[in-house]
Short mmCIF file of C-alpha atoms and ligand atoms in Angstrom, two decimals:
data_model
loop_
_atom_site.label_atom_id
_atom_site.label_comp_id
_atom_site.label_asym_id
_atom_site.label_seq_id
_atom_site.Cartn_x
_atom_site.Cartn_y
_atom_site.Cartn_z
CA MET A 1 -6.92 -3.35 3.92
CA LYS A 2 -5.63 -5.90 1.46
CA ILE A 3 -2.06 -6.48 0.36
CA TYR A 4 -1.44 -7.55 -3.22
CA ILE A 5 1.79 -8.50 -4.92
CA ALA A 6 2.11 -6.88 -8.34
CA PRO A 7 2.96 -8.70 -11.54
CA ILE A 8 6.73 -8.32 -11.86
CA ALA A 9 8.47 -9.80 -14.90
CA GLY A 10 11.58 -11.75 -13.94
CA VAL A 11 10.83 -11.61 -10.21
CA THR A 12 7.45 -13.02 -9.17
CA ASP A 13 8.10 -16.49 -10.53
CA TYR A 14 6.83 -19.61 -8.76
CA SER A 15 9.85 -19.76 -6.43
CA TYR A 16 9.61 -16.20 -5.16
CA ARG A 17 5.84 -16.42 -4.83
CA LYS A 18 6.46 -19.46 -2.61
CA ILE A 19 8.67 -17.31 -0.36
CA LEU A 20 6.19 -14.41 -0.38
CA LYS A 21 3.30 -16.77 0.38
CA GLU A 22 4.80 -17.43 3.82
CA PHE A 23 3.96 -13.82 4.67
CA ASN A 24 0.30 -14.19 3.67
CA PRO A 25 -0.36 -11.53 1.07
CA ASP A 26 -4.03 -11.42 0.04
CA MET A 27 -3.26 -12.09 -3.60
CA MET A 28 -0.23 -12.46 -5.82
CA PHE A 29 0.07 -11.96 -9.54
CA THR A 30 2.19 -14.16 -11.73
CA GLU A 31 4.66 -12.62 -14.12
CA MET A 32 2.93 -11.45 -17.29
CA ILE A 33 1.98 -14.45 -19.44
CA SER A 34 1.53 -14.42 -23.20
CA SER A 35 -1.98 -15.42 -24.24
CA ASN A 36 -0.54 -16.53 -27.59
CA ALA A 37 1.85 -18.90 -25.86
CA ILE A 38 -1.03 -20.47 -23.92
CA VAL A 39 -3.19 -20.95 -26.98
CA MET A 40 -0.27 -22.32 -29.01
CA GLY A 41 0.35 -24.82 -26.21
CA ASN A 42 3.87 -23.58 -25.45
CA GLU A 43 5.29 -26.11 -23.00
CA LYS A 44 7.50 -23.68 -21.06
CA THR A 45 4.51 -21.41 -20.50
CA LYS A 46 2.34 -24.25 -19.32
CA THR A 47 4.84 -26.02 -17.10
CA ASP A 48 6.88 -23.06 -15.89
CA MET A 49 4.88 -19.83 -16.01
CA LEU A 50 1.58 -21.50 -15.15
CA LYS A 51 2.89 -23.38 -12.15
CA LEU A 52 0.56 -21.76 -9.66
CA LEU A 53 0.06 -21.55 -5.93
CA PRO A 54 -3.49 -21.54 -4.51
CA GLY A 55 -5.02 -18.08 -4.91
CA ASP A 56 -2.52 -16.81 -7.50
CA ALA A 57 -3.87 -14.38 -10.08
CA VAL A 58 -2.61 -14.49 -13.64
CA GLN A 59 -1.70 -11.47 -15.74
CA LEU A 60 -2.27 -12.17 -19.41
CA PHE A 61 -1.10 -10.07 -22.31
CA GLY A 62 -1.93 -10.25 -25.99
CA LYS A 63 -3.33 -8.29 -28.90
CA ASP A 64 -5.97 -10.58 -30.33
CA LYS A 65 -9.20 -10.57 -28.33
CA ASP A 66 -10.17 -14.11 -29.40
CA VAL A 67 -6.78 -15.41 -28.32
CA MET A 68 -7.11 -13.49 -25.05
CA LEU A 69 -10.54 -15.02 -24.47
CA GLU A 70 -9.37 -18.52 -25.27
CA SER A 71 -6.35 -18.22 -23.01
CA ALA A 72 -8.55 -16.78 -20.23
CA LYS A 73 -10.81 -19.83 -20.57
CA TYR A 74 -7.80 -22.09 -20.32
CA ILE A 75 -6.60 -20.26 -17.22
CA GLN A 76 -10.03 -20.68 -15.65
CA SER A 77 -10.09 -24.35 -16.56
CA ILE A 78 -6.96 -24.91 -14.48
CA GLY A 79 -8.63 -23.31 -11.50
CA VAL A 80 -7.65 -19.63 -11.55
CA LYS A 81 -10.46 -17.30 -10.53
CA HIS A 82 -8.95 -14.29 -12.21
CA ILE A 83 -12.06 -12.67 -13.68
CA LYS A 84 -13.59 -10.10 -11.41
CA LYS A 85 -17.33 -10.48 -11.20
CA GLU A 86 -18.16 -7.94 -8.52
CA VAL A 87 -19.61 -4.64 -9.64
CA SER A 88 -17.69 -2.50 -7.20
CA ILE A 89 -14.06 -2.31 -8.17
CA PRO A 90 -11.59 -1.99 -5.33
CA ILE A 91 -9.10 0.84 -5.54
CA ILE A 92 -5.59 -0.40 -5.09
CA GLY A 93 -2.69 1.91 -4.35
CA ASN A 94 0.53 0.96 -6.09
CA GLY A 95 3.85 2.69 -6.49
CA ASP A 96 6.78 3.57 -4.24
CA ILE A 97 5.78 1.54 -1.19
CA PHE A 98 9.05 0.51 0.43
CA THR A 99 8.25 0.73 4.14
CA PRO A 100 5.25 0.05 6.40
CA GLU A 101 4.96 3.83 6.83
CA ASP A 102 4.71 4.32 3.05
CA ALA A 103 1.83 1.83 3.01
CA TYR A 104 0.15 3.45 5.98
CA ASP A 105 0.38 6.94 4.45
CA LYS A 106 -0.92 5.74 1.09
CA VAL A 107 -3.98 4.12 2.66
CA LYS A 108 -4.72 7.08 4.93
CA LYS A 109 -4.14 9.80 2.34
CA SER A 110 -5.62 8.16 -0.74
CA LYS A 111 -8.40 6.13 0.89
CA VAL A 112 -7.48 3.04 -1.11
CA ASP A 113 -8.96 -0.39 -0.27
CA GLY A 114 -5.67 -2.13 -0.60
CA ILE A 115 -2.09 -1.74 -1.68
CA MET A 116 0.02 -3.50 -4.26
CA LEU A 117 3.71 -4.09 -3.70
CA ALA A 118 6.39 -4.51 -6.35
CA ARG A 119 9.95 -3.22 -5.80
CA GLY A 120 9.32 -3.00 -2.05
CA VAL A 121 9.37 -6.78 -1.73
CA PHE A 122 12.60 -7.22 -3.69
CA GLY A 123 14.77 -9.04 -1.15
CA ASN A 124 12.28 -8.04 1.52
CA PRO A 125 9.28 -10.39 1.79
CA TRP A 126 9.02 -9.34 5.47
CA LEU A 127 7.52 -6.05 4.30
CA ILE A 128 4.15 -7.80 3.90
CA ARG A 129 4.10 -8.86 7.55
CA GLN A 130 5.44 -5.51 8.75
CA ILE A 131 2.69 -3.63 6.91
CA LYS A 132 0.06 -5.87 8.51
CA GLU A 133 1.59 -5.18 11.93
CA LYS A 134 1.60 -1.45 11.32
CA PHE A 135 -2.12 -1.54 10.58
CA GLU A 136 -2.99 -3.97 13.35
CA PHE A 137 -0.85 -2.69 16.23
CA GLY A 138 0.18 0.78 15.06
CA GLU A 139 3.80 -0.32 15.07
CA VAL A 140 6.11 -2.79 13.40
CA LYS A 141 7.08 -5.77 15.52
CA THR A 142 9.10 -7.84 13.06
CA ILE A 143 12.78 -6.93 13.11
CA VAL A 144 14.80 -8.38 10.25
CA THR A 145 18.44 -9.17 10.91
CA ASP A 146 21.27 -9.71 8.44
CA CYS A 147 21.18 -13.35 9.49
CA ASP A 148 17.47 -13.60 8.57
CA LYS A 149 18.25 -12.16 5.15
CA ILE A 150 21.07 -14.60 4.47
CA GLU A 151 18.95 -17.55 5.61
CA MET A 152 16.09 -16.39 3.38
CA ALA A 153 18.46 -16.01 0.42
CA LYS A 154 19.66 -19.61 0.95
CA LYS A 155 16.11 -20.91 1.23
CA HIS A 156 15.09 -18.97 -1.88
CA LEU A 157 18.09 -20.37 -3.78
CA LYS A 158 17.08 -23.90 -2.80
CA ILE A 159 13.48 -23.45 -3.97
CA LEU A 160 14.59 -21.80 -7.20
CA LEU A 161 16.99 -24.64 -8.00
CA GLU A 162 14.36 -27.26 -7.25
CA ASP A 163 12.02 -25.43 -9.59
CA LYS A 164 14.30 -24.42 -12.45
CA GLY A 165 17.46 -26.45 -12.08
CA ASN A 166 20.87 -24.89 -12.64
CA ARG A 167 19.61 -21.89 -14.61
CA GLY A 168 18.26 -20.75 -11.24
CA ILE A 169 21.84 -19.87 -10.23
CA VAL A 170 21.99 -16.94 -12.64
CA GLU A 171 18.40 -15.90 -11.88
CA MET A 172 19.17 -15.93 -8.16
CA ARG A 173 21.98 -13.37 -8.45
CA LYS A 174 19.68 -10.37 -8.58
CA HIS A 175 17.68 -11.67 -5.61
CA ILE A 176 20.86 -12.12 -3.56
CA CYS A 177 21.86 -8.53 -4.39
CA TRP A 178 18.50 -7.37 -3.08
CA TYR A 179 18.67 -9.49 0.09
CA ILE A 180 22.12 -8.19 1.03
CA LYS A 181 21.56 -4.56 -0.02
CA GLY A 182 22.65 -2.19 2.71
CA MET A 183 24.63 -4.84 4.58
CA LYS A 184 28.28 -4.22 5.40
CA ASN A 185 30.58 -5.22 2.51
CA SER A 186 27.59 -6.10 0.35
CA SER A 187 29.10 -4.80 -2.89
CA LYS A 188 32.15 -7.02 -2.41
CA LEU A 189 29.92 -10.03 -1.78
CA LYS A 190 27.76 -9.15 -4.76
CA ASN A 191 30.78 -9.12 -7.09
CA GLU A 192 32.01 -12.42 -5.73
CA ILE A 193 28.64 -14.17 -5.87
CA ASN A 194 28.13 -13.04 -9.45
CA LYS A 195 31.22 -15.02 -10.44
CA LEU A 196 30.26 -18.24 -8.67
CA THR A 197 28.62 -20.97 -10.71
CA LYS A 198 28.22 -23.76 -8.17
CA VAL A 199 25.44 -23.88 -5.59
CA GLU A 200 27.72 -25.13 -2.82
CA GLU A 201 30.11 -22.23 -3.40
CA ILE A 202 27.29 -19.69 -3.23
CA GLU A 203 25.87 -21.23 -0.05
CA LYS A 204 29.31 -21.31 1.55
CA ARG A 205 30.02 -17.70 0.60
CA LEU A 206 26.67 -16.60 2.02
CA ASP A 207 27.38 -18.48 5.25
CA THR A 208 30.80 -16.95 5.77
CA PHE A 209 29.49 -13.46 5.03
CA ILE A 210 27.77 -13.06 8.37
CA ILE A 211 30.41 -14.70 10.57
C1 FMN B 301 11.34 -5.31 -12.79
C2 FMN B 301 9.89 -4.94 -12.94
C3 FMN B 301 9.05 -5.72 -13.74
C4 FMN B 301 7.69 -5.41 -13.89
N1 FMN B 301 6.88 -6.21 -14.65
C5 FMN B 301 5.56 -5.91 -14.78
C6 FMN B 301 4.69 -6.75 -15.54
O1 FMN B 301 5.08 -7.77 -16.09
N2 FMN B 301 3.38 -6.38 -15.63
C7 FMN B 301 2.90 -5.24 -15.03
O2 FMN B 301 1.70 -4.94 -15.17
N3 FMN B 301 3.69 -4.45 -14.28
C8 FMN B 301 5.01 -4.75 -14.15
N4 FMN B 301 5.81 -3.94 -13.38
C9 FMN B 301 5.23 -2.78 -12.70
C10 FMN B 301 4.88 -3.15 -11.25
O3 FMN B 301 3.85 -4.11 -11.24
C11 FMN B 301 4.46 -1.92 -10.43
O4 FMN B 301 3.24 -1.43 -10.94
C12 FMN B 301 5.49 -0.80 -10.46
O5 FMN B 301 6.80 -1.31 -10.25
C13 FMN B 301 5.21 0.27 -9.37
O6 FMN B 301 5.24 -0.30 -8.08
P1 FMN B 301 6.51 -0.13 -7.09
O7 FMN B 301 6.79 1.35 -7.00
O8 FMN B 301 6.03 -0.73 -5.78
O9 FMN B 301 7.66 -0.89 -7.70
C14 FMN B 301 7.17 -4.26 -13.23
C15 FMN B 301 8.03 -3.48 -12.42
C16 FMN B 301 9.36 -3.80 -12.26
C17 FMN B 301 10.24 -2.95 -11.37
#
């Protein structure tokens, strides 16, 4: 049973894939990438969107089949093995998997070969490991504490800033909301964090939240 991470615009960027990678999904998709942008040599696409981790799969979009083909060739030339050559096509279950039990039910009921996660891993990369545990041991062993979530949010913020510089601060806001969802006083923290513009302030606010 394989676990895939879906293409998710605005979420599965290089930084978050780095976080997710720690939990060993079988394959992760990039955000959707414009085949036109690749062929036109758009710098942001090449340096930002096509910054890949080993094993990443790329989702291309475009209307022109020649442009699609050319961009696919480019993607292959930089080492992505995204074209499926096998004849048998695996069936992947995707949609509404938020818990290990959801994954387990989907696999048992629909006889899929693997599952693909999207919203379920928003602020919850641990879901990948928990699903593996559910299949391997019949139960989930990884317990995620509020402290774990805050530490992960800080680590994610650091990676995002290293990757994208200060614009990462705004991009990180949605991720922080997802990490703290369901925690006590999370809506208050969310409102406060959304007003902060300095990394140190955000880190400090996250630290004091769990004291
Ligand atoms: C914010 C967001 C962005 C998405 N972006 C893409 C995308 O770029 N390409 C794509 O094929 N699917 C995209 N999807 C769809 C997901 O890949 C997935 O198929 C869908 O969310 C159902 O899975 P889920 O119920 O686990 O979220 C997106 C979904 C969300 C919520």
